[in-house]
Coordinates of C-alpha atoms in Angstrom, one line a residue:
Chain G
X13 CA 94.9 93.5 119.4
X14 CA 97.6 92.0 117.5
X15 CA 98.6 92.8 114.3
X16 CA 101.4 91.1 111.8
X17 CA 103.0 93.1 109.3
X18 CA 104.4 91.0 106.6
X19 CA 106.1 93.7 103.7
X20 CA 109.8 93.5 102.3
X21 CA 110.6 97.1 102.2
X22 CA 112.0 98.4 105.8
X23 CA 111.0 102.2 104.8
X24 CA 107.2 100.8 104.6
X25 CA 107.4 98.5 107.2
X26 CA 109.0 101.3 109.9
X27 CA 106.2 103.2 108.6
X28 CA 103.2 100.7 109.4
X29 CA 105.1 100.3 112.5
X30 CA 104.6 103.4 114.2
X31 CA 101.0 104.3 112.8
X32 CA 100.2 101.2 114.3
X33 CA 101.4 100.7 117.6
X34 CA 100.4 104.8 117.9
X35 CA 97.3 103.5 117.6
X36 CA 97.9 101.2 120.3
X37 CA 98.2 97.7 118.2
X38 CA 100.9 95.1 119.1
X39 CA 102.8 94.7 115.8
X40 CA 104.4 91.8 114.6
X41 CA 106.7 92.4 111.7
X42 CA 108.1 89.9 108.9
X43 CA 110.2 90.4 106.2
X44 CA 108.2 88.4 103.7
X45 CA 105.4 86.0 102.9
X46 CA 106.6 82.9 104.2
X47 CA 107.9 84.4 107.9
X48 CA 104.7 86.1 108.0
X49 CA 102.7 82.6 107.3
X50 CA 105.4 80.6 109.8
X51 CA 104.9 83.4 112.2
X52 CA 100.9 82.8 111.9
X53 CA 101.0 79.5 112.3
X54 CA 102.8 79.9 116.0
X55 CA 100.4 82.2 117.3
X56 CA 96.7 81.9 117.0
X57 CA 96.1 85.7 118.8
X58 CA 97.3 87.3 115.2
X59 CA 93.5 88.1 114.1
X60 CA 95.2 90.9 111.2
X61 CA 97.1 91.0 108.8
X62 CA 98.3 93.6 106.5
X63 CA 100.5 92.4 103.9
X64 CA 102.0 93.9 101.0
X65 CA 101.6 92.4 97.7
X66 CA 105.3 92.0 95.9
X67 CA 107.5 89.6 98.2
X68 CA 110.5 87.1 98.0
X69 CA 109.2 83.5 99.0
X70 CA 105.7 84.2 99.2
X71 CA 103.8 87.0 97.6
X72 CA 100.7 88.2 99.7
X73 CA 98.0 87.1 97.5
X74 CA 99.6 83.4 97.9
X75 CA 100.1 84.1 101.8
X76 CA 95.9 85.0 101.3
X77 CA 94.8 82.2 99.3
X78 CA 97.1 79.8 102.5
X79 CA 95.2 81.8 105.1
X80 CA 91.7 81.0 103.7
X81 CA 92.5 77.6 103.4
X82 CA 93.0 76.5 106.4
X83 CA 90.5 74.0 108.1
X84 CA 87.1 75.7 108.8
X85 CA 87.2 75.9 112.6
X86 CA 90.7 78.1 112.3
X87 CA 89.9 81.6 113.7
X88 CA 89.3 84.1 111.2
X89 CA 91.9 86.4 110.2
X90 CA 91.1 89.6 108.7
X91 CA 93.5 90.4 105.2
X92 CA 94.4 94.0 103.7
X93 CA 96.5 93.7 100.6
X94 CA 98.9 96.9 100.3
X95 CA 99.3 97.8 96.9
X96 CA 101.1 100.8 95.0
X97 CA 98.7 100.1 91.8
X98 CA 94.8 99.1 92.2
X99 CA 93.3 98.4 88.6
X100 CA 90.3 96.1 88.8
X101 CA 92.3 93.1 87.8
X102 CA 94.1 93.0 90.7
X103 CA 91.0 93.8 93.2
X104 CA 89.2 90.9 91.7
X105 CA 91.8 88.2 92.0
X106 CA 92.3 89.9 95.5
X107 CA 89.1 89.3 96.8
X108 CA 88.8 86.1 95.3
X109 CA 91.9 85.2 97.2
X110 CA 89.9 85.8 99.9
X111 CA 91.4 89.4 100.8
X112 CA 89.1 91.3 103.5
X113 CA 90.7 95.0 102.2
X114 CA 92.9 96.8 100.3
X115 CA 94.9 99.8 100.8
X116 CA 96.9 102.0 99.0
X117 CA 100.6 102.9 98.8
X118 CA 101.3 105.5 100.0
X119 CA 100.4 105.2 103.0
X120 CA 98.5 107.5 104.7
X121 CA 98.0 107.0 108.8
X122 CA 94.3 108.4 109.0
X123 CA 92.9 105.9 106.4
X124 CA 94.9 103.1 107.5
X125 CA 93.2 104.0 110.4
X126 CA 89.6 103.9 109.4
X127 CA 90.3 100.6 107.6
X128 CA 91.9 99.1 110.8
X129 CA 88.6 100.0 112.5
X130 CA 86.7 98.4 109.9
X131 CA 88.4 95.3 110.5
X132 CA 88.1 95.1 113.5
X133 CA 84.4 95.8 113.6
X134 CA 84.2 92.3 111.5
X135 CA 86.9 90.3 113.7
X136 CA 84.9 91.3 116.7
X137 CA 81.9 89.9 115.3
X138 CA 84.1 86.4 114.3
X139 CA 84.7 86.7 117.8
X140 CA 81.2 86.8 119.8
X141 CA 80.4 84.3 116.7
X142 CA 83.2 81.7 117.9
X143 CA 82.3 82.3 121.0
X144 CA 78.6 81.2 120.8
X145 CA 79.0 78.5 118.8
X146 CA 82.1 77.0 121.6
X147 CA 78.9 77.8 124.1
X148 CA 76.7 75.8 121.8
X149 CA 78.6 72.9 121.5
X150 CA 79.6 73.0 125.1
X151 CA 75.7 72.6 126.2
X152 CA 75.1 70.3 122.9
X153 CA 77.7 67.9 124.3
X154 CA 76.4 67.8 127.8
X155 CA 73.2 67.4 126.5
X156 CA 74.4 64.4 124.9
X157 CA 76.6 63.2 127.9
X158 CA 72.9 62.9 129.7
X159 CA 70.7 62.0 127.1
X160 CA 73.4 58.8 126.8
X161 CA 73.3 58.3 130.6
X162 CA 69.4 57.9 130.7
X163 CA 69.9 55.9 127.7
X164 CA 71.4 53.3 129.9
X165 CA 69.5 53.5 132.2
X166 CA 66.5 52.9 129.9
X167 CA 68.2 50.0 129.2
X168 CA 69.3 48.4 132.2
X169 CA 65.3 48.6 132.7
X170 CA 64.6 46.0 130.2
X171 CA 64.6 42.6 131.2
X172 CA 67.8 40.6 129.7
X173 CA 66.5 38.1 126.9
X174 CA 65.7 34.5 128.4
X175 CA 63.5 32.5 130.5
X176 CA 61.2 32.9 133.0
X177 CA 60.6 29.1 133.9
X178 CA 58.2 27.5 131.0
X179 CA 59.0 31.4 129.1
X180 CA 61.4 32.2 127.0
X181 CA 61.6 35.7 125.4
X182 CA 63.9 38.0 123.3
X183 CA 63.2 41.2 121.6
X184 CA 65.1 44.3 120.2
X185 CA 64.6 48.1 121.3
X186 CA 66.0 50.8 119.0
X187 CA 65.3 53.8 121.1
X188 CA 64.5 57.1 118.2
X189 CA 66.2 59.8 120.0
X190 CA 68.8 58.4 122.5
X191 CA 65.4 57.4 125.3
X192 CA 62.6 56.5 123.5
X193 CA 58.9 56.4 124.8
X194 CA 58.6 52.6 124.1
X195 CA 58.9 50.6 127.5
X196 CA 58.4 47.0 127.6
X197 CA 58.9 44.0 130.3
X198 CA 58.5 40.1 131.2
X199 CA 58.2 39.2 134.3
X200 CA 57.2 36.3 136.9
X201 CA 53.8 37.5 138.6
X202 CA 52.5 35.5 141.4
X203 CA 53.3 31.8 141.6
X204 CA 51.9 30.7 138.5
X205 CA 52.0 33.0 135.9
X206 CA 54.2 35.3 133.8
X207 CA 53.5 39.1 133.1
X208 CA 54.3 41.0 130.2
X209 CA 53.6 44.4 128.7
X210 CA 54.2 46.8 125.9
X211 CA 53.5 50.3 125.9
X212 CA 54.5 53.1 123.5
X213 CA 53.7 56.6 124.9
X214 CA 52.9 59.2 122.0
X215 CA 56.0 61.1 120.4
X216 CA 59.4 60.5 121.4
X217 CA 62.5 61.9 122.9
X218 CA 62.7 63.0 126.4
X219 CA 59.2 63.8 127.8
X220 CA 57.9 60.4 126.7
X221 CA 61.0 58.2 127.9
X222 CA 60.1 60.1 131.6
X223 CA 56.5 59.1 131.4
X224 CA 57.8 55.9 129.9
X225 CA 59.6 55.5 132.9
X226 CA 57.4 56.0 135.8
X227 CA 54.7 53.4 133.7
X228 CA 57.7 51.0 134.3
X229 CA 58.0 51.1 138.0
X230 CA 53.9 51.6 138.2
X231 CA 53.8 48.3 136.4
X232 CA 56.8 46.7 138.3
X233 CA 55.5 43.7 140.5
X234 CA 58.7 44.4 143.1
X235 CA 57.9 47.5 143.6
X236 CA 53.4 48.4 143.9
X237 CA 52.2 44.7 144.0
X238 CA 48.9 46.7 144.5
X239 CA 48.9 47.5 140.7
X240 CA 49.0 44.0 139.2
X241 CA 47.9 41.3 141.6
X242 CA 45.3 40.9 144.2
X243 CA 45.1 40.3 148.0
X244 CA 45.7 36.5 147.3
X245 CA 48.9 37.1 145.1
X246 CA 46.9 36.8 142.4
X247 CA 47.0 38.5 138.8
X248 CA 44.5 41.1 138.6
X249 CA 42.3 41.0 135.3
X250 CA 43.7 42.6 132.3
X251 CA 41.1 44.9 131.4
X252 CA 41.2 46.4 135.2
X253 CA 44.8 47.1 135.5
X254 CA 44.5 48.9 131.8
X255 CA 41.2 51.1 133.6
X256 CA 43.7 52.0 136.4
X257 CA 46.3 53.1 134.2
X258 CA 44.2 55.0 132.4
X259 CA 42.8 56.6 135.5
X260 CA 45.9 57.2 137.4
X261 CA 47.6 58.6 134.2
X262 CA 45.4 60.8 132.7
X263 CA 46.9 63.7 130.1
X264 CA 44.5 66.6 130.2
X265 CA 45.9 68.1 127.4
X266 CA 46.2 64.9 124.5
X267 CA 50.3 65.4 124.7
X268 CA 51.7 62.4 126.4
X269 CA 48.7 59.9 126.5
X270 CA 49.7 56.1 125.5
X271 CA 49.3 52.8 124.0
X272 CA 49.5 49.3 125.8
X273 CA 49.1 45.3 125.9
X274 CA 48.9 43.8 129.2
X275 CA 48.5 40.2 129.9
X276 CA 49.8 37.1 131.6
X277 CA 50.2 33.2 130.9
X278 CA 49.5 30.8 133.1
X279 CA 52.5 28.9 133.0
X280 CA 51.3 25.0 134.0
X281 CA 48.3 25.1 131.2
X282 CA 49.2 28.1 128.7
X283 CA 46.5 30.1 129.4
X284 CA 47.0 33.5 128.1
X285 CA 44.7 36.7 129.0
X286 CA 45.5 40.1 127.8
X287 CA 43.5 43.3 127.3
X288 CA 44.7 45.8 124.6
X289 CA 44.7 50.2 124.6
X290 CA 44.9 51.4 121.2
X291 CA 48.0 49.5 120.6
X292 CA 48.7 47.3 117.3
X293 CA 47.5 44.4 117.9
X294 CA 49.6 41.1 119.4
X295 CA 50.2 38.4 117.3
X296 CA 50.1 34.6 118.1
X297 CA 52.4 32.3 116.1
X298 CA 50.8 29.1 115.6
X299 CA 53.1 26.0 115.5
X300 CA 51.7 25.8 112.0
X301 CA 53.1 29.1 110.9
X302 CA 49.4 30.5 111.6
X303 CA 49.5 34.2 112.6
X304 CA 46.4 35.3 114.5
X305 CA 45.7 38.6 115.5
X306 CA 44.1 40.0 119.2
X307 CA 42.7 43.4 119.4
X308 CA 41.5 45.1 116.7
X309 CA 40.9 48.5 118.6
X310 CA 40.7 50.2 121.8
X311 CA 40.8 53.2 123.4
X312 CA 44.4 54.3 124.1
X313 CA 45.5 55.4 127.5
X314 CA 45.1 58.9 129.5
X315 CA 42.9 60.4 127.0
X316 CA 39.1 60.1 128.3
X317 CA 38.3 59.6 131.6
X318 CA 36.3 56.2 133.0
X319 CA 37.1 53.7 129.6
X320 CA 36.0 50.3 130.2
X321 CA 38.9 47.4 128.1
X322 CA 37.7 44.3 127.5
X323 CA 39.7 40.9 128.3
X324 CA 40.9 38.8 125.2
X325 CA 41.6 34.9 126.0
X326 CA 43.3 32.1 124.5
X327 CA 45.3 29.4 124.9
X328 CA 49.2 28.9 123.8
X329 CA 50.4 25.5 123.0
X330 CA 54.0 24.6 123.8
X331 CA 56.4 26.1 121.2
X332 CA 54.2 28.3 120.3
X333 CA 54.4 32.5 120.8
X334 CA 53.0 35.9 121.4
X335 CA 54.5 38.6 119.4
X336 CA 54.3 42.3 120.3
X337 CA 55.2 45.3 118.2
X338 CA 54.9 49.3 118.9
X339 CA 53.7 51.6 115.7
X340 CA 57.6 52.1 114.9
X341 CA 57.9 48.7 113.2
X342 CA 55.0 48.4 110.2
X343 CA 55.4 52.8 110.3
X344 CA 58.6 53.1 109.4
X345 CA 59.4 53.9 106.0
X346 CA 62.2 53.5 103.5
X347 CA 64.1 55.8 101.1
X348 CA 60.6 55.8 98.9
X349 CA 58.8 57.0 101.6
X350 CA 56.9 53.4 101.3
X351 CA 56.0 52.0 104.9
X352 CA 56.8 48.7 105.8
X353 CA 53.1 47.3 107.3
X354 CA 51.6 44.7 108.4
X355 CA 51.7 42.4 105.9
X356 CA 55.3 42.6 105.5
X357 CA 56.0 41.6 109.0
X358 CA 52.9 38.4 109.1
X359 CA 54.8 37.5 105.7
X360 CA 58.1 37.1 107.7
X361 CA 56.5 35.5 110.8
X362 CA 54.5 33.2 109.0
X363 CA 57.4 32.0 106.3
X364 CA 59.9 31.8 109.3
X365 CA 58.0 30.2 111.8
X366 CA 59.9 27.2 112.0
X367 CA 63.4 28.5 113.6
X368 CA 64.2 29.0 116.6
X369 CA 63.1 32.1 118.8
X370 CA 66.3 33.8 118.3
X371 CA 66.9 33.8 115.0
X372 CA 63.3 34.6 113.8
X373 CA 63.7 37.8 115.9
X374 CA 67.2 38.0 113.8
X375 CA 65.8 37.8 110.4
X376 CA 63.2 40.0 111.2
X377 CA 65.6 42.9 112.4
X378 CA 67.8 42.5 109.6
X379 CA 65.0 43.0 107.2
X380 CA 64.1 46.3 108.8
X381 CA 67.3 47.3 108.9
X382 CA 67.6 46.4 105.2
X383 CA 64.4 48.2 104.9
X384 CA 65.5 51.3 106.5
X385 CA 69.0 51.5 104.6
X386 CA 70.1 53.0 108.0
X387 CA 70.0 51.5 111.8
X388 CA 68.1 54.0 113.0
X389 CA 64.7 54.7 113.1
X390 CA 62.9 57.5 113.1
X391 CA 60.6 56.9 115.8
X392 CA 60.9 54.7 118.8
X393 CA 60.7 50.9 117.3
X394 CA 60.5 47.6 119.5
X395 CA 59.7 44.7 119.5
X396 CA 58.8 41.4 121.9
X397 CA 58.2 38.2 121.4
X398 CA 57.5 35.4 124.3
X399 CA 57.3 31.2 123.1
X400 CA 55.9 28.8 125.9
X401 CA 58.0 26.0 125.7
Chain K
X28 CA 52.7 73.9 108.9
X29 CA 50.9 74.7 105.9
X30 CA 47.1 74.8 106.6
X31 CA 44.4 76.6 104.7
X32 CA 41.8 77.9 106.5
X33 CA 38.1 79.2 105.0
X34 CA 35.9 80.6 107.9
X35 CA 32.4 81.0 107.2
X36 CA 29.9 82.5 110.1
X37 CA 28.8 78.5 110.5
X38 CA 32.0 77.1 110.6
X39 CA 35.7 77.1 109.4
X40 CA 36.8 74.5 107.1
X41 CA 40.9 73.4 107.5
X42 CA 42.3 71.9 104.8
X43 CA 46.0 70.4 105.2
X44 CA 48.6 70.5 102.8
X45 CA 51.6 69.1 104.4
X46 CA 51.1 65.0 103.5
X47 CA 51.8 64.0 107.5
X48 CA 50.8 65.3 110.9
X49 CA 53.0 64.1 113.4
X50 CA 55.4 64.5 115.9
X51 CA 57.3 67.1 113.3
X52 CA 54.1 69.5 113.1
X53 CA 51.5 68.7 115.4
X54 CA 52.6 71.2 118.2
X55 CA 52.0 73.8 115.3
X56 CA 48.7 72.6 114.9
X57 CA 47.3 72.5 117.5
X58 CA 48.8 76.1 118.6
X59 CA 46.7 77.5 115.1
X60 CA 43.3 75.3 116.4
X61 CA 43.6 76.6 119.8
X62 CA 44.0 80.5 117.9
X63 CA 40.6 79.5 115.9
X64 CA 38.9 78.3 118.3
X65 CA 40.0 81.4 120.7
X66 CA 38.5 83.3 118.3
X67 CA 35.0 82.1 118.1
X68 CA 35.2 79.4 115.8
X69 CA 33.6 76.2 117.5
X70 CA 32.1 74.3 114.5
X71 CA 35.8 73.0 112.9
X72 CA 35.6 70.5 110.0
X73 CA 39.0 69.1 109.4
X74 CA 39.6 67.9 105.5
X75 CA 42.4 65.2 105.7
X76 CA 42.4 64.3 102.1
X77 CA 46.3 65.3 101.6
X78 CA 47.6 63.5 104.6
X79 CA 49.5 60.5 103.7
X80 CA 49.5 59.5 107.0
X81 CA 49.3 60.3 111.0
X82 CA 51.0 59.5 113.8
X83 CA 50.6 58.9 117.7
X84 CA 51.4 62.7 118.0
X85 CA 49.0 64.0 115.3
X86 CA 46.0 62.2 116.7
X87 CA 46.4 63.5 120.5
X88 CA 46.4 67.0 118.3
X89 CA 43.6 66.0 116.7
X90 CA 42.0 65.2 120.1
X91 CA 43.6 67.7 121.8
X92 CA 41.3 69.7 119.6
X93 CA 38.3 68.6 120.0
X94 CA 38.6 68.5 123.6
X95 CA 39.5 72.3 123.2
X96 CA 35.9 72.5 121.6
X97 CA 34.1 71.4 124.8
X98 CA 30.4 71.1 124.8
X99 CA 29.0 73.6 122.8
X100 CA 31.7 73.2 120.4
X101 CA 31.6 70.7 116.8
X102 CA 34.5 68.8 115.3
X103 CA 33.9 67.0 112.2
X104 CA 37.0 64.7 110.1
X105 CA 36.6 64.4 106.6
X106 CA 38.6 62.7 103.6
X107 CA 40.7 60.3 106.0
X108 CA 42.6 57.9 103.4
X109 CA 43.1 54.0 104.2
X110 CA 46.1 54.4 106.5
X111 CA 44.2 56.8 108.9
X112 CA 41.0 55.3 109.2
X113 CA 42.9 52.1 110.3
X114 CA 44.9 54.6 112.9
X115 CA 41.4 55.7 113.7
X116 CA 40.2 52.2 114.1
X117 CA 42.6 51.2 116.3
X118 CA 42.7 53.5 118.9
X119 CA 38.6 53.7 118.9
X120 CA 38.6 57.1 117.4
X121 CA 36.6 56.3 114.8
X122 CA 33.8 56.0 117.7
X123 CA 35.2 59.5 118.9
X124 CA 35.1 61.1 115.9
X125 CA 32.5 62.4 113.4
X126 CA 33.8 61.3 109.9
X127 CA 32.6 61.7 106.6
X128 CA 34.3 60.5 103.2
X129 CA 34.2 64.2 101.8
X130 CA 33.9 67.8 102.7
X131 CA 30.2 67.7 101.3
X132 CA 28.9 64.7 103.2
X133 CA 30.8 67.2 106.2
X134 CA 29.1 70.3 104.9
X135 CA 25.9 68.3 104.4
X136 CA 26.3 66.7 108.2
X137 CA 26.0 70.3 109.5
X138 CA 22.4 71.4 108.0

């Protein structure tokens, strides 16, 4: 271990020079405060330091006070002050310099000795310390690295804001935790008809965004037809592809069950059909600035076995739109720990009713923003909205 | 989490104390129900009068639990405020649940 010596007197520093390196330390020795601090700076092995107190340039409490301020993630240096006098003034604006130890002159080789072991004891310690905290932040950043590349590939799920034929649709997905456990999609199904969904699986982070995940390619007309249309191409009801869901996806234990709204519009008449698990309920947007409500409570997904949903029906006239929403939005709360419900967001949908998809989706982001203080959320928020135009 | 627990030979009465059961705590919750109920206790009446609110997480605890219960077990929720009855209503659990306004109409359930 290296040690830097930083005393004006040659007689003392000889001195310190043999009892240390007889101890088997590398010394390093400079003449006064400022070499020894120049000399520190170069070399980031120097863990100890003994300095004497009285110097030309830089005294040793000033060459302390410089060592201790350096920025935080500096390695530690260990301090003993030599001094020929210790009264308890002295000790105390020492230590509050930030010294580690004193010792006193003269100098005698088996208590320099003892302290030197002392030292070392703590510098050791610094060590494994620095050491676990580099490991730390090694695996915190390739946590990170990963949780940011399923991010995007959450991401690249979601289908890009626009039109399916007579559909146009838009929406905005602020994940909690890098993945979140909300999933949504828009999709053509069949010949006739669009398909959408929103499903929010409980908590957030990780284990939900993987469930969420799967739900998305279950649910994916590309990929198991079988799941959401028929023999003859065509939709299969609501409430039945909710009963499957819930039967194929069954959480034994309560941890990663889910909400959902599943429906379709039949594009040439605006027929819509949905069924709806525990999730808040969708809203229709009249042209009128009307805001009815569908589904007022189900059982949520992959909790009990065998659950029967029921189909809800209505139809959509042109310019007018289906608005989805997962627990995030009306739950989350701002600096007064005062949620921002329901009747905050029918109060936005029903006074901006009259502008343009787009921008209603907008205003309606900004506010929770504004609401929040922050852009982020502390649990997984989306929302979707569809207009048949 | 901060729950306080009275245990009577005809059943053990929780009472919450932390304002929210969710994604925070609920893994904590359901570790000390699944301890109760490992140790005899099947008739649980939950008093949710101090909590401000629940979330997806706290209710699959909540279910969690009673599923833990099984047949010959009893859960009984009491003292749910506005914002988790509506939870309760939403996801159907008010059908799933036994709930009562207070602890008495709870206590008084059980004779």
């Amino acid at each position: 271990m290296k040690v830097l010596i930083a005393e004006d007197s040659p007689a003392t520093r000889l001195l310190l020079e043999s009892v240390l390196q007889n101890l088997g330390y590398t010394v390093i020795s400079a003449e006064d405060g400022l070499e020894a601090w120049d000399i520190l700076c170069r070399d980031p092995e120097i863990r100890f330091i003994i300095t004497d107190l009285m110097m030309p340039h830089m005294d040793g409490m000033e060459l302390c006070q410089r060592i201790r301020a350096r920025p935080q993630h500096s390695p530690y240096v260990y301090v003993i002050i030599l001094t020929g006098y210790a009264d308890e003034d002295m000790l105390v604006t020492g230590m509050n310099a930030g010294t580690d130890d004193f010792l006193s002159k003269p100098i005698h080789p088996t208590e320099l000795g003892a302290r030197l072991r002392a030292g070392q004891r703590i510098i050791e310690l610094e060590l494994r310390q620095e050491k676990m905290i580099r490991q730390l932040q090694e695996t915190y950043d390739q946590i990170c690295v990963d949780l940011k590349a399923a991010a995007k590939i959450q991401r690249n799920l979601l289908p890009p804001p626009g039109h399916i034929e007579r559909v146009q649709f838009d929406w905005r997905f602020y994940p909690s935790n890098f993945v979140a456990g909300d999933i949504f999609n828009c999709f053509l199904l069949g010949q006739d008809y669009v398909g959408f969904y929103q499903l929010d699986v409980a908590g957030h982070g990780v284990s939900s965004a993987l469930l969420s995940f799967s739900l998305y390619h279950h649910l994916s007309p590309s990929i198991s037809r079988g799941s959401l249309l028929d023999e003859n191409n065509r939709p299969l009801l609501p409430a039945r592809v909710l009963a499957q869901l819930n039967h194929h996806f069954q959480s034994p234990d309560v941890t990663h069950y889910f909400t959902m709204i599943y429906g379709y519009l039949h594009m040439p008449t605006g027929h819509v059909r949905l069924a709806q698990a525990g999730h808040p309920p969708l809203l229709v947007l009249r042209r009128d600035g009307r805001v009815e409500s569908y589904g007022e409570g189900s059982l949520p997904l992959g909790i009990f076995e065998d659950v029967e949903y029921e189909d809800m029906a209505f139809m959509l006239g042109a310019g007018e739109r289906l608005f989805m929403y997962s627990d995030g939005l009306i739950e989350c709360d701002n600096n007064q720990g005062e949620m921002f419900s329901q009747e905050r967001l029918r109060a936005i949908l029903e006074n901006k009713s009259g502008l343009p998809l787009e921008e209603l989706l907008q205003i309606l982001e900004n506010e929770l923003v504004e609401w929040r203080s922050e852009n982020f959320f502390a649990d997984d928020m989306t929302f979707l909205a569809l207009e048949y135009t | 989490m901060d729950l306080k627990i009275e245990t009577t030979p005809a059943y053990s009465l929780v009472h919450f104390s932390s304002g929210r059961l969710d994604a925070a705590n609920a893994p904590e919750f359901r570790k000390q129900m699944q301890e109760l109920i490992n140790q005899g206790n099947n008739v649980l009446i939950l008093d949710l009068a101090s909590l401000k609110f629940i979330d997806s997480s706290g209710l699959g605890a909540i279910v969690a639990t009673l599923k833990m219960l099984k047949e010959e077990g009893e859960l009984l929720l009491c003292g749910a405020n506005h914002t988790v009855l509506q939870l309760f209503k939403l996801t159907r659990m008010d059908r799933v649940f036994k709930l009562y306004p207070d602890v008495r109409g709870a206590l008084e359930a059980l004779k």
